[in-house]
Each structure stands twice: as structure tokens, then as C-alpha cells.
């Protein structure tokens, strides 16, 4: 007999992430999976047998969504993103900052409260992309606000306890000291917006950096004599953040990534324009023009994306030839492993009941967060 606060889901096709088929019952108490069994102990269950059930999507690199941008809107934007992202299968995310004046960034970080009780998709921490990077690979960010690898400045940025990840260019002054410091504070370092050589990336990896920010984009190109950050990304055991929109990363390159699917981390790099159609929007202080599924500055530079995790998931399968299980891992478990978050990402006992319900075309139909359909 289950207790009053136990919720039971009946499923027939489930990715744990490995695939199982048959009649299963998932018991959830206080948001946590307590049992997965073939035995039916109750008549009171939520029937999900029409769907393919998989771990919910996690986006560790997202600036905005549906008119809201964390760099401009701070906590208000985080709440709105939290409310809106579940329709795309997202159960958790890292709101990601572009470059801002230092005091503005401090102000925004101060107001982001991860303890807020009414989140739907849960912000697991902040990703600061636009601080410690190379102006020669600035992408769509304002280089006036870039910083050298200053540990004292980093200490100020992490003082509120809500920063989970920094993007760092290993070649900027004092970068290795910064990487070592962040690693000592259990803050993840992703290499990006960089002209680093293979050897510079090797040193960064040895000192604790273990992800690559939007691989292939805003970095020195691969060369067979100087493999650069791209070569090092594959040579060493980095998590590989991929914007699978077929604009930032060609559909042919997605297929080349299949052998590395155990390290692929699907991201969106989405901006406020996402899900709003073509038009003129903002990213940081810049106007962004969205047309034909691309977001660009007036000079043609790609400026984030309008990708959603559910579309990226489909693209990994359709263009990358990923198996569904590989795409599931790249969209859920791998992103969480890349930030050392192990409380969910798999449908198994003692994990949070965070999952997505997909139809036969892998379109999101329902999203479950801590045992509740949201």
C-alpha cells in the first residue's frame, strides 16, 4: 500500500537511458523515484503508456527564451525561463551570462536565488560565459567587459554561491591560476572563445578544465600541424558542448560526432528570440536579427541560436545518426555529469523523477519534474 504522497506512473516504453519495453510502474515519493517494478500495487496511477518516457533534458548553456534574457532580466528572467522551458522537455538549466560591466554582472548574480521554491525547470546554477575569454574570438559579446584571469575578481563573482560554470580561454593572462582556483571551489571550467594551442588546452585540462564551450565555434580552426583546441577536444576526455541546430554545426559534422556520443553535451545557446519567430531582438547590448532559423549581428556574426532542446534532440537522431539512447544521454545524463550533478539524469531508484514524454516522432508531449506534470 503506497503512502498518500506517493505518485505512480504506468509506462510501457522507457529509456533509463537504456531502452526497456513492457509494463512498468514508477513509484515516486516527495519527488524521488522509490521503485520501478512490473508489479501493479495500485489502481491509482498516471497512465503514460502512450508515450516514450526518457530522462528530462538539461541545457547547461542558455541565455534566454521567449522574450526573456538572463543578462538583462536577472532573476525575473530566470523565473520566466523556468516556467516556459518545460514545454521543450527541459527539466533543468544553467542560465548563461554574456559579457556585462563588472558591477552590472555582480548585481545580476546577487539577485539570482537558487532557493526560490516555485521553479518548474530548475536552474542548477549560473554559467558565466562572457568574462574570462579572448577578445579575438569574442563572437557576439562586448569585448570591453572581458577580464584577465584574475582570481580576486572571480572570487567576487562566486561570492553568492550560485555560479556553477565559467567559460575560460586558456591563453589569457593568468588563466591557469584562475582554472586551478575555480577547480578548488568545485566550479566547472569550460574552454571557449579561444585561440588556444593544443598545448595550452592540454595544460588547462591538466589543471581542471573538462568541458568545451560550443565546440567548433569561436575558436581557432583545426590544423594537422597545430591541432588547436578542436584537436585537443577529441584527444583529451572533455565534455563536448554541441549546438545541434545545423547552422553552428553542420549536419555532416553531427554525424562525425557519433563515435564521441558518450561525451557529447547538447546545448542550445538560445537567446530571447527563441520560439518568437523572425525579427529584431537583443543579446547583451547588441541588436540581433533572426531570419531563416539563424540569429546574427548586423555584421553577420552568429549571435547565439534559436534552437530548443527538443529540436536539437531530434537533430542528433536525424542528422547525427545517434541512436535514441545516445541522444537521450547527450541531452540529459551527459550535461549533468559535465557539472557533477548526479541526483537525476537517469530513471532509476533514488533519483529525482524528472522525465520527458515523447510521441513516436520524438515530439515533447509532457514533462515531469519531481514527479509532477508541469
XYZ file of N, CA and C in Angstrom, residues 242-261 315-322:
84
model
N 27.681 20.919 -27.838
C 27.351 20.995 -29.260
C 26.026 21.729 -29.446
N 26.032 22.760 -30.304
C 24.789 23.414 -30.720
C 24.310 22.680 -31.976
N 23.368 21.781 -31.807
C 22.957 20.897 -32.910
C 21.811 21.511 -33.710
N 22.039 22.729 -34.213
C 20.993 23.420 -34.983
C 21.217 23.348 -36.485
N 22.305 22.740 -36.921
C 22.769 22.612 -38.311
C 23.249 23.938 -38.892
N 23.274 25.006 -38.096
C 23.865 26.284 -38.501
C 25.233 26.457 -37.836
N 25.269 26.334 -36.521
C 26.548 26.384 -35.806
C 27.386 25.140 -36.092
N 26.719 24.033 -36.280
C 27.391 22.756 -36.506
C 26.675 22.042 -37.644
N 27.380 21.840 -38.755
C 26.800 21.199 -39.933
C 26.229 19.826 -39.594
N 25.191 19.452 -40.322
C 24.610 18.128 -40.093
C 25.616 17.018 -40.401
N 26.577 17.293 -41.269
C 27.603 16.294 -41.568
C 28.576 16.155 -40.402
N 28.869 17.273 -39.751
C 29.743 17.232 -38.576
C 29.036 16.530 -37.421
N 27.726 16.706 -37.310
C 26.985 15.990 -36.267
C 27.192 14.486 -36.408
N 27.215 14.007 -37.646
C 27.416 12.569 -37.858
C 28.833 12.145 -37.463
N 29.807 13.040 -37.668
C 31.183 12.735 -37.260
C 31.313 12.616 -35.743
N 30.375 13.218 -35.009
C 30.441 13.205 -33.548
C 29.885 11.927 -32.935
N 29.203 11.130 -33.714
C 28.562 9.929 -33.157
C 29.520 9.040 -32.355
N 30.753 8.795 -32.810
C 31.647 7.949 -32.004
C 31.991 8.542 -30.635
N 31.729 9.836 -30.464
C 32.033 10.513 -29.198
C 30.757 10.809 -28.408
N 29.686 10.081 -28.703
C 28.381 10.403 -28.107
C 28.392 10.316 -26.587
N 17.568 16.484 -34.003
C 18.644 16.653 -34.982
C 19.777 15.660 -34.754
N 20.078 15.351 -33.494
C 21.111 14.348 -33.226
C 20.720 13.005 -33.828
N 19.442 12.673 -33.750
C 18.959 11.404 -34.298
C 18.887 11.466 -35.823
N 18.288 12.541 -36.346
C 18.048 12.635 -37.792
C 19.327 12.849 -38.584
N 20.158 13.784 -38.139
C 21.356 14.147 -38.902
C 22.631 13.511 -38.349
N 22.704 13.340 -37.042
C 23.906 12.779 -36.432
C 23.928 11.273 -36.424
N 22.799 10.665 -36.804
C 22.676 9.209 -36.783
C 22.893 8.640 -35.379
N 22.649 9.467 -34.348
C 22.710 8.970 -32.983
C 21.542 8.005 -32.769
